[in-house]
Coordinates of N, CA and C in Angstrom, one line a residue:
Chain A
D1 N 18.6 -10.4 12.3 CA 18.4 -9.6 11.8 C 18.3 -10.9 10.7
A2 N 16.4 -10.6 10.1 CA 16.5 -11.2 8.2 C 16.8 -11.0 7.3
G3 N 17.1 -12.3 6.3 CA 18.0 -11.2 5.6 C 17.4 -10.8 4.3
I4 N 17.0 -9.6 4.6 CA 16.2 -8.8 3.4 C 16.2 -8.1 3.1
T5 N 16.9 -7.8 1.7 CA 17.2 -6.5 0.8 C 15.9 -6.1 -0.2
Q6 N 16.2 -4.5 -0.2 CA 15.0 -4.1 -0.7 C 15.5 -3.4 -1.6
S7 N 15.6 -3.1 -3.0 CA 16.1 -2.0 -3.9 C 14.8 -1.3 -4.6
P8 N 14.6 0.0 -4.7 CA 16.3 0.9 -4.5 C 15.5 1.1 -3.8
R9 N 16.1 1.5 -2.4 CA 15.7 2.0 -1.3 C 15.1 3.1 -1.8
H10 N 15.4 3.5 -2.5 CA 15.0 5.6 -2.5 C 14.9 5.8 -4.4
K11 N 13.2 6.1 -4.3 CA 12.7 6.2 -5.7 C 12.2 7.5 -6.0
V12 N 12.2 8.3 -6.7 CA 11.4 9.2 -7.8 C 11.4 9.2 -9.0
T13 N 9.8 9.0 -9.5 CA 10.2 8.8 -10.4 C 8.5 9.9 -11.1
E14 N 8.1 9.8 -12.7 CA 7.4 10.7 -13.1 C 6.1 9.6 -13.1
T15 N 4.3 10.5 -13.2 CA 3.7 9.7 -13.3 C 4.2 9.2 -14.7
G16 N 3.3 8.0 -14.7 CA 2.4 7.3 -16.0 C 3.7 6.4 -16.3
T17 N 5.2 6.5 -15.9 CA 6.0 5.7 -15.8 C 5.1 4.0 -15.2
P18 N 6.6 2.7 -16.0 CA 6.9 1.9 -15.2 C 7.5 1.8 -13.4
V19 N 7.7 1.2 -13.1 CA 8.4 1.2 -11.5 C 8.1 0.2 -11.4
T20 N 8.9 -0.6 -11.2 CA 10.2 -2.7 -10.3 C 10.3 -2.0 -8.9
L21 N 10.1 -2.6 -8.0 CA 10.9 -2.8 -6.5 C 11.1 -4.2 -6.6
R22 N 12.2 -4.5 -6.0 CA 13.1 -5.5 -5.4 C 13.1 -6.1 -4.1
C23 N 12.4 -7.5 -3.8 CA 12.9 -8.3 -2.8 C 13.9 -9.1 -3.6
H24 N 15.0 -9.6 -1.9 CA 15.1 -10.3 -1.4 C 15.9 -10.7 -1.2
Q25 N 15.3 -12.2 -0.8 CA 15.9 -13.2 0.9 C 16.8 -13.6 1.1
T26 N 17.5 -14.6 1.6 CA 18.3 -15.0 1.7 C 17.7 -16.0 3.0
E27 N 16.6 -16.4 2.5 CA 16.6 -17.2 4.1 C 15.9 -18.0 3.9
N28 N 15.9 -18.5 2.1 CA 14.8 -19.2 1.8 C 13.6 -19.8 2.2
H29 N 12.8 -18.4 2.4 CA 11.5 -18.6 3.4 C 10.1 -19.1 2.2
R30 N 9.4 -19.6 2.4 CA 8.5 -19.6 1.7 C 7.7 -18.2 1.0
Y31 N 7.6 -17.9 1.7 CA 6.3 -16.8 2.1 C 6.9 -15.6 1.9
M32 N 6.1 -14.9 1.1 CA 7.0 -13.0 1.0 C 5.1 -12.1 1.0
Y33 N 5.4 -11.0 1.7 CA 4.8 -9.7 1.2 C 4.5 -9.5 0.6
W34 N 3.9 -8.1 -0.4 CA 4.4 -6.2 -0.4 C 3.5 -6.3 0.8
Y35 N 3.6 -4.8 0.8 CA 3.2 -4.4 2.3 C 3.4 -2.6 1.4
R36 N 1.7 -2.3 1.6 CA 2.5 -0.1 1.7 C 2.3 0.1 2.7
Q37 N 2.6 2.0 3.1 CA 2.5 2.1 4.6 C 2.3 3.7 4.6
D38 N 1.2 4.2 5.1 CA 1.1 5.5 4.6 C 0.4 6.0 5.8
P39 N 1.0 7.4 6.2 CA 0.1 7.6 7.2 C -1.2 7.7 7.7
G40 N -1.8 7.0 8.4 CA -3.3 7.0 9.0 C -4.1 5.8 8.2
H41 N -2.5 4.9 7.7 CA -3.2 3.6 7.6 C -2.9 2.7 7.9
G42 N -2.0 3.2 8.8 CA -0.4 2.1 8.7 C -0.3 0.9 7.9
L43 N -0.2 -0.5 7.8 CA 0.0 -1.1 6.3 C -0.6 -1.7 6.1
R44 N -0.6 -1.5 5.1 CA -1.6 -2.5 3.8 C -1.1 -3.7 3.2
L45 N -1.9 -5.5 3.1 CA -1.5 -5.8 2.0 C -1.7 -5.7 0.5
I46 N -0.8 -5.6 0.2 CA -1.1 -5.3 -1.6 C -0.7 -7.0 -1.8
H47 N 0.2 -7.1 -2.5 CA -0.2 -8.9 -2.8 C 1.2 -9.5 -2.1
Y48 N 1.0 -11.4 -2.0 CA 2.1 -12.0 -1.3 C 2.2 -13.2 -2.4
S49 N 3.3 -13.9 -2.1 CA 3.8 -15.1 -2.9 C 3.8 -16.5 -2.0
Y50 N 3.0 -17.8 -1.8 CA 3.2 -18.6 -1.1 C 4.4 -19.5 -2.0
G51 N 4.5 -19.4 -2.8 CA 5.9 -19.9 -3.2 C 5.8 -19.8 -4.7
V52 N 7.2 -20.0 -5.5 CA 7.4 -20.3 -7.2 C 6.3 -19.8 -8.3
K53 N 6.2 -18.3 -8.3 CA 5.1 -19.0 -9.3 C 3.5 -18.9 -8.7
D54 N 3.6 -18.7 -7.4 CA 2.2 -18.8 -6.9 C 2.1 -17.1 -5.6
T55 N 0.7 -16.7 -6.1 CA 1.1 -15.6 -6.1 C -0.6 -15.5 -5.1
D56 N -1.1 -13.9 -4.7 CA -2.7 -13.9 -4.2 C -2.6 -12.3 -3.7
K57 N -3.3 -11.6 -4.2 CA -4.1 -10.9 -4.0 C -4.5 -9.9 -3.0
G58 N -3.6 -9.0 -1.7 CA -4.4 -8.2 -1.0 C -5.2 -7.0 -1.2
E59 N -5.3 -6.4 0.5 CA -6.5 -5.5 0.3 C -5.7 -4.9 -1.2
V60 N -5.1 -3.9 -0.8 CA -4.6 -3.1 -2.1 C -4.0 -2.9 -2.8
S61 N -4.9 -3.8 -3.9 CA -3.7 -4.7 -5.4 C -4.1 -4.5 -7.0
D62 N -4.9 -3.5 -6.2 CA -5.2 -2.2 -7.8 C -3.9 -2.0 -8.6
G63 N -3.8 -1.7 -9.7 CA -2.5 -1.1 -10.2 C -1.2 -1.3 -9.3
Y64 N -1.2 -3.3 -9.1 CA 0.3 -3.4 -8.9 C 0.4 -5.1 -9.8
S65 N 1.2 -5.6 -9.7 CA 1.3 -6.4 -10.5 C 2.4 -7.1 -9.7
V66 N 2.6 -8.6 -9.3 CA 3.8 -8.5 -8.9 C 4.6 -10.4 -9.3
S67 N 5.3 -10.6 -9.3 CA 5.8 -11.7 -10.2 C 7.0 -12.7 -8.7
R68 N 7.4 -13.5 -9.0 CA 8.3 -14.3 -8.3 C 8.3 -15.7 -8.9
S69 N 10.1 -15.3 -9.4 CA 10.4 -16.5 -10.5 C 11.3 -17.6 -9.8
K70 N 11.4 -16.8 -8.9 CA 13.0 -17.1 -7.1 C 12.3 -17.3 -6.4
T71 N 12.7 -18.9 -5.5 CA 11.8 -18.9 -3.9 C 12.7 -17.0 -3.7
E72 N 14.3 -16.5 -3.6 CA 14.8 -15.6 -3.6 C 14.6 -14.0 -3.4
D73 N 13.7 -14.1 -4.8 CA 13.3 -13.2 -5.4 C 11.6 -12.9 -5.4
F74 N 11.4 -11.6 -5.4 CA 9.3 -11.5 -4.7 C 9.4 -9.3 -6.0
L75 N 9.4 -9.8 -7.3 CA 9.1 -7.8 -7.7 C 7.5 -7.6 -7.8
L76 N 7.9 -6.2 -7.7 CA 6.8 -5.6 -7.5 C 6.6 -5.0 -7.9
T77 N 6.4 -4.1 -9.9 CA 5.5 -3.6 -10.5 C 4.7 -2.3 -10.5
L78 N 4.4 -1.7 -10.4 CA 3.7 -0.5 -11.2 C 4.2 -0.7 -12.3
E79 N 2.8 -0.6 -13.3 CA 2.6 -0.6 -14.2 C 2.6 1.0 -15.2
S80 N 2.0 1.6 -14.4 CA 1.7 3.0 -14.8 C 1.7 3.6 -13.9
A81 N 2.9 4.5 -13.3 CA 2.6 4.8 -11.3 C 1.7 6.4 -11.8
T82 N 1.5 6.1 -10.4 CA 0.3 7.3 -10.3 C 0.1 8.2 -9.0
S83 N 0.4 9.3 -8.6 CA 0.9 10.0 -7.6 C 0.0 9.4 -6.1
S84 N -0.9 8.6 -5.9 CA -1.8 8.0 -5.5 C -1.2 7.1 -4.8
Q85 N 0.2 6.4 -6.2 CA 1.1 5.0 -5.3 C 2.5 6.0 -4.6
T86 N 2.7 7.0 -4.0 CA 3.9 7.5 -3.7 C 3.1 7.2 -1.8
S87 N 3.8 6.4 -1.7 CA 4.1 5.6 -0.5 C 5.8 5.1 0.2
V88 N 5.5 4.5 1.1 CA 6.2 3.5 1.4 C 6.2 2.0 1.3
Y89 N 6.8 1.2 0.9 CA 6.5 0.3 0.5 C 7.5 -1.0 1.6
F90 N 6.8 -2.0 2.1 CA 7.8 -2.2 2.8 C 7.6 -4.0 1.8
C91 N 8.8 -4.8 1.8 CA 8.9 -6.6 1.3 C 8.7 -7.2 3.0
A92 N 8.2 -8.2 3.2 CA 8.1 -9.3 3.8 C 8.7 -11.3 4.5
I93 N 8.6 -11.5 4.7 CA 8.8 -12.8 4.8 C 8.3 -14.0 5.8
S94 N 7.8 -15.1 6.1 CA 7.5 -15.5 6.9 C 8.3 -17.3 7.7
S95 N 8.1 -16.9 8.9 CA 9.4 -17.8 9.2 C 8.8 -19.1 8.8
P96 N 9.2 -20.2 8.8 CA 9.2 -21.6 8.3 C 7.5 -21.6 9.3
S97 N 7.4 -21.5 10.6 CA 6.2 -21.4 11.0 C 4.4 -20.8 10.5
G98 N 5.3 -19.8 10.0 CA 4.0 -18.6 9.5 C 3.8 -18.2 10.7
N99 N 4.2 -17.5 12.3 CA 3.7 -17.2 12.8 C 4.2 -15.9 14.1
T100 N 4.9 -15.4 12.5 CA 6.4 -14.2 12.6 C 6.4 -14.1 11.4
I101 N 6.2 -12.7 11.2 CA 6.7 -11.9 9.8 C 8.1 -10.6 9.9
Y102 N 8.4 -10.9 9.5 CA 9.9 -10.0 9.3 C 10.1 -9.2 7.7
F103 N 10.8 -7.6 9.0 CA 10.2 -6.7 7.6 C 12.2 -6.8 7.1
G104 N 11.8 -6.0 5.7 CA 13.1 -5.2 4.9 C 12.7 -3.8 5.0
E105 N 13.7 -3.3 5.0 CA 14.1 -1.7 5.7 C 13.4 -0.8 4.8
G106 N 12.2 -1.6 3.5 CA 11.1 -0.4 3.7 C 12.0 0.1 2.0
S107 N 11.0 1.2 1.7 CA 10.9 1.1 -0.2 C 11.1 2.8 0.0
W108 N 10.8 3.9 0.1 CA 10.9 4.9 -0.7 C 10.6 6.0 -2.2
L109 N 8.9 5.0 -2.6 CA 9.0 5.7 -4.0 C 7.8 7.4 -3.7
T110 N 8.3 8.1 -4.0 CA 7.3 9.8 -4.2 C 6.9 8.9 -6.2
V111 N 6.0 9.5 -6.7 CA 6.2 10.3 -7.9 C 5.0 11.4 -7.8
V112 N 5.7 12.7 -8.7 CA 5.8 13.5 -8.7 C 5.1 13.5 -10.6
Chain B
A1 N -14.4 -10.5 9.1 CA -13.4 -10.1 8.6 C -12.7 -9.3 10.4
Q2 N -11.9 -9.8 9.7 CA -10.9 -9.4 11.2 C -10.5 -7.8 10.8
S3 N -10.5 -7.1 11.9 CA -10.1 -5.5 11.8 C -9.3 -5.6 13.2
V4 N -8.6 -4.4 13.2 CA -7.6 -4.2 14.5 C -7.0 -2.8 14.7
T5 N -8.3 -2.2 16.4 CA -8.3 -0.5 16.8 C -7.0 0.2 17.2
Q6 N -6.1 0.1 17.1 CA -5.0 1.0 17.9 C -6.4 2.7 18.9
L7 N -6.5 2.5 19.8 CA -7.1 3.5 20.4 C -6.5 5.0 20.3
D8 N -4.6 4.9 20.5 CA -4.9 6.4 20.6 C -4.1 6.1 19.3
S9 N -4.1 7.6 18.6 CA -3.0 7.5 17.4 C -1.6 7.5 18.3
Q10 N -2.1 8.5 19.6 CA -0.4 9.9 19.7 C -0.3 9.4 21.3
V11 N 0.6 8.9 21.4 CA 0.8 8.6 23.2 C 1.9 9.8 23.3
P12 N 2.6 10.9 24.5 CA 3.0 11.6 25.2 C 2.6 11.1 26.6
V13 N 4.4 10.8 26.6 CA 5.3 10.7 28.5 C 6.4 11.6 28.9
F14 N 6.1 11.5 29.8 CA 7.9 11.8 30.8 C 8.4 9.6 30.5
E15 N 9.3 9.7 30.5 CA 10.5 9.6 30.8 C 10.7 8.9 32.1
E16 N 10.9 7.5 31.9 CA 11.2 6.6 33.5 C 9.2 5.9 34.1
A17 N 8.3 6.6 33.4 CA 6.6 7.0 33.9 C 6.8 5.3 32.7
P18 N 5.8 5.6 33.6 CA 4.7 3.6 32.8 C 3.9 3.8 31.1
V19 N 3.5 3.3 31.0 CA 2.9 3.6 29.5 C 2.2 2.4 29.0
E20 N 0.8 2.5 28.5 CA 0.0 1.3 28.3 C -0.2 1.7 26.6
L21 N -0.4 0.5 25.8 CA -0.2 1.5 23.8 C -1.6 0.2 24.4
R22 N -2.9 1.1 23.5 CA -4.5 -0.1 23.3 C -4.6 -0.3 22.2
C23 N -4.5 -1.7 21.8 CA -5.3 -2.3 20.9 C -6.4 -3.4 21.3
N24 N -7.5 -2.8 20.8 CA -8.8 -3.8 20.2 C -8.8 -5.0 19.0
Y25 N -9.2 -6.3 18.8 CA -9.6 -6.2 17.8 C -10.7 -6.8 17.5
S26 N -11.2 -7.7 16.4 CA -12.1 -7.7 15.7 C -12.2 -9.3 15.2
S27 N -12.7 -11.1 15.6 CA -12.2 -12.0 14.8 C -14.1 -12.6 15.6
S28 N -14.1 -13.7 14.7 CA -15.3 -14.3 14.4 C -14.3 -15.5 15.4
V29 N -13.3 -15.7 14.7 CA -12.0 -17.1 15.1 C -10.5 -16.9 16.0
S30 N -10.9 -18.1 16.4 CA -9.0 -17.6 17.6 C -7.9 -16.7 16.2
V31 N -7.0 -15.7 17.0 CA -6.1 -14.9 17.2 C -4.9 -15.6 17.3
Y32 N -3.8 -15.1 15.9 CA -2.6 -14.9 16.6 C -2.6 -13.3 17.2
L33 N -1.2 -12.8 17.6 CA -1.2 -11.2 17.9 C 0.0 -10.7 18.2
F34 N 0.5 -9.7 17.8 CA 1.3 -8.9 17.4 C 1.2 -7.6 17.8
W35 N 2.6 -7.5 18.5 CA 3.6 -5.7 18.1 C 4.8 -6.1 17.7
Y36 N 4.7 -4.5 16.5 CA 5.9 -4.4 16.2 C 6.1 -3.0 16.3
V37 N 7.3 -2.6 16.3 CA 7.6 -1.3 17.0 C 8.4 -0.5 15.9
Q38 N 8.5 0.6 14.8 CA 9.8 1.4 13.9 C 10.0 2.3 14.2
Y39 N 11.5 2.6 13.9 CA 12.5 3.5 14.8 C 11.8 4.0 13.4
P40 N 12.0 6.2 12.9 CA 12.4 6.9 11.7 C 12.6 6.0 11.1
N41 N 12.0 5.9 9.6 CA 13.0 5.7 8.7 C 13.5 4.4 8.6
Q42 N 12.5 3.4 9.3 CA 13.1 2.2 9.4 C 11.7 0.8 8.9
G43 N 12.7 0.0 8.6 CA 11.2 -1.8 8.7 C 11.0 -1.2 10.2
L44 N 9.5 -2.3 10.4 CA 9.6 -2.7 11.7 C 10.0 -3.9 12.4
Q45 N 10.1 -3.9 13.8 CA 10.3 -5.1 14.7 C 10.0 -5.3 14.9
L46 N 9.9 -6.8 15.5 CA 8.8 -7.7 16.1 C 9.0 -7.4 17.6
L47 N 8.7 -6.6 18.0 CA 8.4 -6.3 19.6 C 7.8 -7.4 20.7
L48 N 6.8 -8.5 20.2 CA 6.3 -9.3 20.8 C 5.4 -10.2 20.2
K49 N 4.8 -11.5 20.7 CA 3.7 -11.8 20.1 C 3.5 -13.6 20.9
Y50 N 1.6 -12.8 20.4 CA 1.3 -14.1 21.8 C 0.7 -15.6 20.8
L51 N 0.8 -16.2 20.4 CA -0.2 -17.2 20.1 C -0.4 -18.3 21.0
S52 N -0.6 -18.8 21.7 CA -1.4 -19.7 23.2 C -0.7 -18.7 24.1
G53 N -1.3 -20.0 25.3 CA -0.8 -20.8 26.1 C -1.2 -19.4 27.2
S54 N 0.2 -18.7 28.2 CA 0.3 -17.7 29.1 C -1.3 -16.0 28.5
T55 N -1.1 -16.2 29.0 CA -2.0 -15.1 28.8 C -0.9 -13.5 28.4
L56 N 0.0 -13.2 30.1 CA 1.2 -12.4 29.2 C 2.2 -13.1 29.0
V57 N 2.1 -11.8 27.8 CA 4.0 -12.5 27.1 C 5.1 -11.5 27.3
K58 N 6.8 -11.8 26.8 CA 7.5 -10.9 27.5 C 7.4 -10.5 26.1
G59 N 8.3 -9.5 26.1 CA 8.9 -8.7 24.5 C 9.9 -8.5 25.0
I60 N 10.6 -7.7 24.2 CA 12.3 -6.9 24.0 C 12.3 -5.5 24.7
N61 N 12.9 -5.4 24.6 CA 12.9 -3.8 25.6 C 12.2 -2.9 26.9
G62 N 11.9 -4.7 27.6 CA 10.9 -4.6 28.6 C 9.9 -4.8 28.5
F63 N 9.3 -4.3 26.8 CA 7.6 -4.6 26.9 C 7.1 -5.6 27.5
E64 N 6.1 -5.8 27.2 CA 5.2 -7.0 27.3 C 4.0 -6.7 27.2
A65 N 3.0 -7.5 27.0 CA 1.3 -7.3 26.8 C 0.7 -8.5 27.3
E66 N -0.1 -7.9 27.2 CA -1.7 -9.1 27.9 C -2.7 -9.9 27.0
F67 N -3.2 -10.8 26.3 CA -4.3 -11.3 25.6 C -5.1 -11.4 26.4
N68 N -6.2 -10.6 26.5 CA -7.9 -10.7 27.2 C -8.9 -11.5 25.3
K69 N -9.3 -12.2 26.2 CA -9.7 -12.5 24.7 C -11.1 -12.8 25.4
S70 N -12.1 -11.9 26.2 CA -13.5 -11.9 26.7 C -12.9 -9.8 26.1
Q71 N -12.8 -9.6 26.6 CA -12.1 -8.0 25.6 C -11.4 -8.0 24.8
T72 N -11.0 -9.2 23.5 CA -10.8 -9.1 22.4 C -10.0 -8.0 22.4
S73 N -8.8 -7.8 23.2 CA -7.6 -6.6 23.8 C -6.5 -7.9 23.7
F74 N -5.4 -6.8 23.3 CA -4.2 -7.1 23.1 C -3.1 -6.0 23.7
H75 N -3.5 -4.9 24.7 CA -2.5 -3.6 25.2 C -1.4 -4.1 25.1
L76 N -0.6 -3.0 25.3 CA 1.6 -3.7 25.3 C 1.6 -2.5 26.9
R77 N 2.5 -2.8 27.1 CA 2.6 -2.0 28.3 C 3.9 -1.9 28.9
K78 N 4.5 -1.0 29.4 CA 5.9 -1.2 29.9 C 6.1 -0.2 31.2
P79 N 6.4 -1.0 32.7 CA 6.4 -0.3 33.3 C 7.1 1.2 33.6
S80 N 8.5 1.3 32.8 CA 9.6 2.8 32.9 C 9.9 3.1 31.5
V81 N 10.1 4.3 30.6 CA 10.0 3.9 29.4 C 11.4 4.8 29.3
H82 N 12.3 4.3 28.3 CA 13.1 5.3 28.0 C 13.4 6.3 26.7
I83 N 13.6 7.7 26.6 CA 14.0 8.7 25.8 C 13.9 7.1 24.2
S84 N 15.0 6.9 23.7 CA 14.8 5.2 23.2 C 13.6 4.6 22.8
D85 N 12.7 5.0 23.6 CA 11.2 4.2 22.9 C 10.4 4.9 22.3
T86 N 10.9 6.2 22.5 CA 10.1 7.2 20.8 C 10.0 6.0 19.7
A87 N 9.0 5.9 19.3 CA 8.5 5.3 17.5 C 7.3 5.2 17.3
E88 N 7.1 4.2 16.4 CA 6.0 4.1 16.3 C 5.5 2.0 16.4
Y89 N 4.5 2.1 17.4 CA 3.9 0.8 18.0 C 2.6 0.6 17.0
F90 N 2.9 -0.6 15.9 CA 1.4 -1.5 15.5 C 0.7 -2.6 16.4
C91 N 0.5 -2.8 16.3 CA -0.6 -4.0 17.2 C -1.4 -5.5 15.5
A92 N -1.1 -6.1 15.2 CA -1.3 -7.1 14.1 C -1.8 -7.8 14.6
V93 N -3.1 -9.0 13.8 CA -3.7 -9.9 14.1 C -3.9 -10.2 12.6
R94 N -3.9 -12.2 13.4 CA -3.8 -13.3 12.3 C -4.3 -14.4 12.2
N95 N -5.5 -14.2 11.2 CA -6.7 -15.3 12.6 C -5.6 -17.4 12.2
Y96 N -5.8 -17.5 13.8 CA -5.2 -19.1 14.0 C -5.3 -20.6 12.9
G97 N -5.2 -20.1 12.1 CA -5.0 -21.9 11.1 C -5.1 -21.3 9.5
G98 N -5.3 -19.7 9.3 CA -5.1 -18.5 8.0 C -3.9 -18.9 7.2
S99 N -4.8 -18.0 6.3 CA -3.6 -18.5 5.6 C -2.4 -16.9 5.6
Q100 N -1.5 -17.2 5.8 CA -0.3 -16.8 6.1 C -0.1 -15.0 5.4
G101 N -0.6 -15.1 4.4 CA -0.6 -13.5 4.3 C -1.5 -12.5 5.0
N102 N -2.4 -12.9 5.3 CA -3.7 -12.9 6.2 C -3.0 -11.6 7.4
L103 N -1.9 -10.9 7.8 CA -2.0 -10.1 8.9 C -2.7 -8.7 8.8
I104 N -3.3 -8.6 9.6 CA -4.0 -7.7 9.9 C -3.2 -6.2 10.6
F105 N -2.8 -4.8 9.8 CA -2.0 -3.8 10.8 C -3.2 -2.9 11.7
G106 N -3.1 -2.2 13.4 CA -3.3 -1.5 13.0 C -2.8 -0.1 12.8
K107 N -3.9 0.9 12.5 CA -3.4 2.2 12.3 C -2.1 2.7 12.8
G108 N -1.1 2.5 13.7 CA -0.5 2.2 15.5 C -0.9 3.4 15.9
T109 N 0.5 3.8 16.7 CA -0.2 4.4 17.4 C 1.9 4.5 17.5
K110 N 1.5 7.1 18.1 CA 3.1 7.3 17.7 C 3.3 7.6 19.8
L111 N 4.4 6.5 19.6 CA 4.9 6.7 21.7 C 6.0 8.1 21.8
S112 N 6.0 8.7 22.2 CA 6.9 10.1 22.1 C 7.4 10.3 23.6
V113 N 8.2 10.9 24.1 CA 9.0 9.6 25.4 C 9.7 11.7 25.4
K114 N 9.4 12.2 26.6 CA 9.4 13.1 27.2 C 10.7 13.2 27.8
P115 N 12.2 14.4 28.0 CA 12.9 14.0 29.2 C 12.2 14.9 30.0

């Protein structure tokens, strides 16, 4: 298994509060990603990073920001959580060749 | 733009029967293709991938897939399923030479294996 740890694994928060999800990798891979998974939509890319302080938007980036100050950590922040952001969030990393993406175990977020 | 269509949202099948999960993609350039499996409350695990070469790709747990460029398909097959294969399966595509961030997923197919 790829060394990917997500925290927290489960969180319930109130509408309007800020939330930060953390992804930690032990593989020293350059590329890291945040996806969200919703029924009927599969997985959709939120943001990704191609190096320290280098990030780019994905398909569903509105309402989310990211930061990567160290190779091993990629943070996803919901500045003001909304009910539409209730979802399962997956962190992922790429193999050095970029031909395989490995996923973490997921973070279940409920916004009430 | 790329897209991935998984033609069946749910596939029920009896144990030891063969199964095929269908995946079609659209892209104007060459692609890499992947199948992932997700067991309940877990992350996604890579089953197999097509990068180049032989169009028949073998993966873990007895699964295989065949890349058909003319039909833009990458169907997943298993000759005899087990109860433990019950899971959701995702097809994904990335442009050859494209950004590593551009992995596009289908909406998933739930395989339910019945005794």
